[in-house]
Amino acid sequence: MPPTPAAAPLTVGFDLDMTLLDTRPGIRATYLALSAETGTHIDCDLVVTRLGPPLLHELGNWFAAERVAEVAARYRELYRELALAPTVALPGAHAAVDAVRAAGGRVAVITGKYEPNALLHLEHSGLHADVVVGDLWAESKGDALREHGATVYVGDHLGDIRGARRAGAVAVGVATGPYGADELLAAGADVVLADLTEFPAWLAAHVG
């Protein structure tokens, strides 16, 4: 009888903004600087209430289409100067990552954030991921989750739920972003946690 194939290692995907990290203060500071530098009004308080979609999408609300790519490049430069220090890990973020490792799993951060800046955030926050993929949104996150064998994806946005569903992964919503539990469940989340402090117990039950 041929040997039974080894099971694939557990891989859990996490979103970054408002799932692992509260990036709102740094993002707000960056938009304020960008607004001052370009002389363009940006409602920075509004911007940080709707994090999730790609940067180019948000910038398109404030700048003409032909300027968006140029302004995005400058935003990303300013971001490295202004956004790392004010950013803090959300409650339970480190414990959630540790729980995946304790279960023998791998951590994949799949985010809409510019990948080099996502890597800087993780380093600054002391969070280690085995895989980091940036510049993705909604269904394209699902493609990356499938590529890296993730069977669980944790996120705060309706787009994260769409990504998990595309990958056939368990969609774990966390109500730490712009959507409440009812909205995340209505979008197709398999489970919704108040925050990541609840994740280790959920994961133990899931893999058990």
Short mmCIF file of C-alpha atoms in Angstrom, two decimals:
data_model
loop_
_atom_site.label_atom_id
_atom_site.label_comp_id
_atom_site.label_asym_id
_atom_site.label_seq_id
_atom_site.Cartn_x
_atom_site.Cartn_y
_atom_site.Cartn_z
CA MET A 1 0.00 0.00 0.00
CA PRO A 2 1.47 3.40 -0.94
CA PRO A 3 2.16 5.77 1.95
CA THR A 4 -0.54 8.24 2.82
CA PRO A 5 0.41 11.70 1.54
CA ALA A 6 1.34 14.13 4.28
CA ALA A 7 -1.28 16.75 4.98
CA ALA A 8 -0.43 20.23 3.84
CA PRO A 9 0.69 22.47 6.69
CA LEU A 10 -1.92 24.79 8.14
CA THR A 11 -1.63 28.23 6.56
CA VAL A 12 -3.66 31.13 7.94
CA GLY A 13 -3.93 34.38 6.05
CA PHE A 14 -4.39 37.73 7.73
CA ASP A 15 -5.28 41.13 6.37
CA LEU A 16 -3.10 43.96 7.71
CA ASP A 17 -4.94 47.29 8.11
CA MET A 18 -7.46 47.16 10.95
CA THR A 19 -7.01 43.40 11.29
CA LEU A 20 -3.47 43.08 12.64
CA LEU A 21 -2.56 46.76 12.90
CA ASP A 22 -4.34 50.02 13.65
CA THR A 23 -2.82 52.05 10.85
CA ARG A 24 -5.33 54.90 10.97
CA PRO A 25 -3.12 57.50 12.73
CA GLY A 26 -0.25 56.97 10.30
CA ILE A 27 -2.48 56.96 7.26
CA ARG A 28 -4.17 60.14 8.43
CA ALA A 29 -0.79 61.81 8.99
CA THR A 30 0.33 60.80 5.51
CA TYR A 31 -2.79 62.14 3.84
CA LEU A 32 -2.49 65.39 5.77
CA ALA A 33 1.07 65.82 4.52
CA LEU A 34 0.05 64.92 0.98
CA SER A 35 -2.79 67.42 1.08
CA ALA A 36 -0.51 70.19 2.30
CA GLU A 37 2.18 69.37 -0.25
CA THR A 38 -0.17 69.21 -3.24
CA GLY A 39 -2.57 71.94 -2.18
CA THR A 40 -5.45 69.50 -2.67
CA HIS A 41 -8.20 69.17 -0.10
CA ILE A 42 -8.45 65.63 1.31
CA ASP A 43 -10.92 64.76 4.05
CA CYS A 44 -8.43 62.72 6.05
CA ASP A 45 -10.92 61.83 8.78
CA LEU A 46 -13.23 60.37 6.16
CA VAL A 47 -10.43 58.44 4.48
CA VAL A 48 -9.52 56.50 7.61
CA THR A 49 -13.11 55.31 8.07
CA ARG A 50 -13.02 53.36 4.80
CA LEU A 51 -9.67 51.60 4.68
CA GLY A 52 -9.47 48.49 2.57
CA PRO A 53 -9.77 49.33 -1.13
CA PRO A 54 -6.55 50.06 -3.02
CA LEU A 55 -4.70 53.34 -2.57
CA LEU A 56 -5.28 54.29 -6.21
CA HIS A 57 -9.02 53.96 -5.67
CA GLU A 58 -8.97 56.34 -2.70
CA LEU A 59 -6.69 58.84 -4.38
CA GLY A 60 -9.08 58.90 -7.33
CA ASN A 61 -11.62 60.57 -5.05
CA TRP A 62 -9.32 63.58 -4.63
CA PHE A 63 -7.09 63.83 -7.70
CA ALA A 64 -7.63 63.84 -11.45
CA ALA A 65 -7.06 60.44 -13.05
CA GLU A 66 -3.91 61.54 -14.85
CA ARG A 67 -2.28 62.51 -11.53
CA VAL A 68 -3.14 59.47 -9.47
CA ALA A 69 -0.07 57.35 -10.27
CA GLU A 70 2.32 60.22 -9.56
CA VAL A 71 0.55 61.15 -6.32
CA ALA A 72 0.48 57.51 -5.21
CA ALA A 73 4.26 57.30 -5.57
CA ARG A 74 4.67 60.38 -3.40
CA TYR A 75 2.16 59.06 -0.85
CA ARG A 76 4.19 55.88 -0.50
CA GLU A 77 7.36 57.89 0.12
CA LEU A 78 5.67 60.03 2.76
CA TYR A 79 4.14 56.93 4.30
CA ARG A 80 7.53 55.48 5.16
CA GLU A 81 8.44 58.71 6.95
CA LEU A 82 5.18 59.32 8.78
CA ALA A 83 3.12 56.17 9.21
CA LEU A 84 5.28 53.59 10.95
CA ALA A 85 5.78 55.22 14.34
CA PRO A 86 2.09 55.94 15.11
CA THR A 87 0.92 52.46 14.12
CA VAL A 88 0.17 49.94 16.86
CA ALA A 89 -0.76 46.28 16.85
CA LEU A 90 -4.43 45.69 17.49
CA PRO A 91 -5.42 43.73 20.62
CA GLY A 92 -4.62 40.07 20.20
CA ALA A 93 -2.55 40.46 17.04
CA HIS A 94 0.65 38.96 18.43
CA ALA A 95 -1.26 36.21 20.23
CA ALA A 96 -3.10 35.33 17.01
CA VAL A 97 0.13 34.94 15.08
CA ASP A 98 1.63 32.94 17.94
CA ALA A 99 -1.44 30.67 17.99
CA VAL A 100 -0.95 29.78 14.34
CA ARG A 101 2.68 28.89 14.98
CA ALA A 102 1.77 26.89 18.09
CA ALA A 103 -0.57 24.85 15.89
CA GLY A 104 2.35 24.14 13.54
CA GLY A 105 1.06 26.56 10.95
CA ARG A 106 2.33 29.26 8.65
CA VAL A 107 1.25 32.92 8.61
CA ALA A 108 0.50 34.69 5.35
CA VAL A 109 -0.23 38.42 5.34
CA ILE A 110 -2.29 39.21 2.24
CA THR A 111 -2.97 42.93 2.07
CA GLY A 112 -3.99 45.78 -0.15
CA LYS A 113 -1.07 47.82 1.17
CA TYR A 114 2.00 48.51 -0.97
CA GLU A 115 4.10 45.46 -0.23
CA PRO A 116 7.38 47.18 0.77
CA ASN A 117 5.48 49.31 3.28
CA ALA A 118 3.60 46.28 4.59
CA LEU A 119 6.94 44.59 5.25
CA LEU A 120 8.18 47.67 7.11
CA HIS A 121 5.03 47.70 9.23
CA LEU A 122 5.44 44.07 10.21
CA GLU A 123 9.08 44.58 11.12
CA HIS A 124 8.28 47.70 13.14
CA SER A 125 5.47 45.92 14.99
CA GLY A 126 7.46 42.78 15.71
CA LEU A 127 5.09 40.57 13.74
CA HIS A 128 6.68 37.85 11.60
CA ALA A 129 4.92 36.41 8.57
CA ASP A 130 6.11 33.51 6.44
CA VAL A 131 4.51 35.05 3.35
CA VAL A 132 3.67 38.69 2.61
CA VAL A 133 1.81 39.69 -0.53
CA GLY A 134 0.68 43.27 -1.08
CA ASP A 135 -1.26 45.38 -3.56
CA LEU A 136 -4.23 42.99 -3.62
CA TRP A 137 -7.92 43.53 -3.07
CA ALA A 138 -11.01 41.36 -2.67
CA GLU A 139 -10.98 38.49 -5.19
CA SER A 140 -7.31 38.99 -6.04
CA LYS A 141 -6.56 38.28 -2.38
CA GLY A 142 -8.31 34.98 -2.89
CA ASP A 143 -5.99 34.08 -5.74
CA ALA A 144 -2.96 34.69 -3.49
CA LEU A 145 -4.53 32.72 -0.64
CA ARG A 146 -5.06 29.76 -2.95
CA GLU A 147 -1.52 30.04 -4.33
CA HIS A 148 -0.05 29.85 -0.83
CA GLY A 149 -2.38 27.12 0.42
CA ALA A 150 -4.22 29.21 3.01
CA THR A 151 -7.33 27.51 4.35
CA VAL A 152 -8.32 30.37 6.68
CA TYR A 153 -8.37 34.10 6.00
CA VAL A 154 -8.93 36.69 8.70
CA GLY A 155 -9.99 40.22 7.81
CA ASP A 156 -12.11 43.18 8.80
CA HIS A 157 -13.50 44.23 5.42
CA LEU A 158 -16.24 42.89 3.15
CA GLY A 159 -13.56 42.63 0.47
CA ASP A 160 -11.65 40.24 2.74
CA ILE A 161 -14.69 38.00 2.97
CA ARG A 162 -14.92 37.98 -0.83
CA GLY A 163 -11.26 37.02 -1.05
CA ALA A 164 -11.67 34.16 1.41
CA ARG A 165 -14.72 32.84 -0.43
CA ARG A 166 -12.89 32.93 -3.76
CA ALA A 167 -10.09 30.84 -2.25
CA GLY A 168 -12.47 28.39 -0.62
CA ALA A 169 -10.96 29.35 2.73
CA VAL A 170 -12.77 29.74 6.02
CA ALA A 171 -13.72 33.41 6.20
CA VAL A 172 -13.06 34.79 9.68
CA GLY A 173 -14.29 38.35 10.12
CA VAL A 174 -13.06 40.63 12.87
CA ALA A 175 -15.22 43.58 13.82
CA THR A 176 -12.29 45.95 14.28
CA GLY A 177 -12.69 47.81 11.00
CA PRO A 178 -15.53 49.65 9.27
CA TYR A 179 -18.06 46.81 9.44
CA GLY A 180 -19.96 45.25 12.31
CA ALA A 181 -20.58 41.57 12.92
CA ASP A 182 -23.97 41.52 11.19
CA GLU A 183 -22.55 43.08 8.01
CA LEU A 184 -19.62 40.66 7.92
CA LEU A 185 -21.91 37.68 8.41
CA ALA A 186 -24.29 38.94 5.72
CA ALA A 187 -21.33 39.19 3.35
CA GLY A 188 -20.54 35.51 3.87
CA ALA A 189 -18.20 35.32 6.86
CA ASP A 190 -18.21 31.85 8.41
CA VAL A 191 -17.50 33.31 11.83
CA VAL A 192 -17.06 36.81 13.24
CA LEU A 193 -14.86 37.65 16.21
CA ALA A 194 -15.01 40.87 18.18
CA ASP A 195 -11.24 41.16 17.79
CA LEU A 196 -8.17 38.97 17.57
CA THR A 197 -8.12 38.27 21.30
CA GLU A 198 -10.80 35.68 20.47
CA PHE A 199 -8.78 34.08 17.68
CA PRO A 200 -6.55 31.61 19.59
CA ALA A 201 -9.56 29.88 21.16
CA TRP A 202 -11.37 29.80 17.81
CA LEU A 203 -8.31 28.35 16.04
CA ALA A 204 -7.85 25.67 18.72
CA ALA A 205 -11.43 24.56 18.17
CA HIS A 206 -11.07 24.76 14.39
CA VAL A 207 -7.96 22.59 14.15
CA GLY A 208 -9.04 20.34 17.01
#
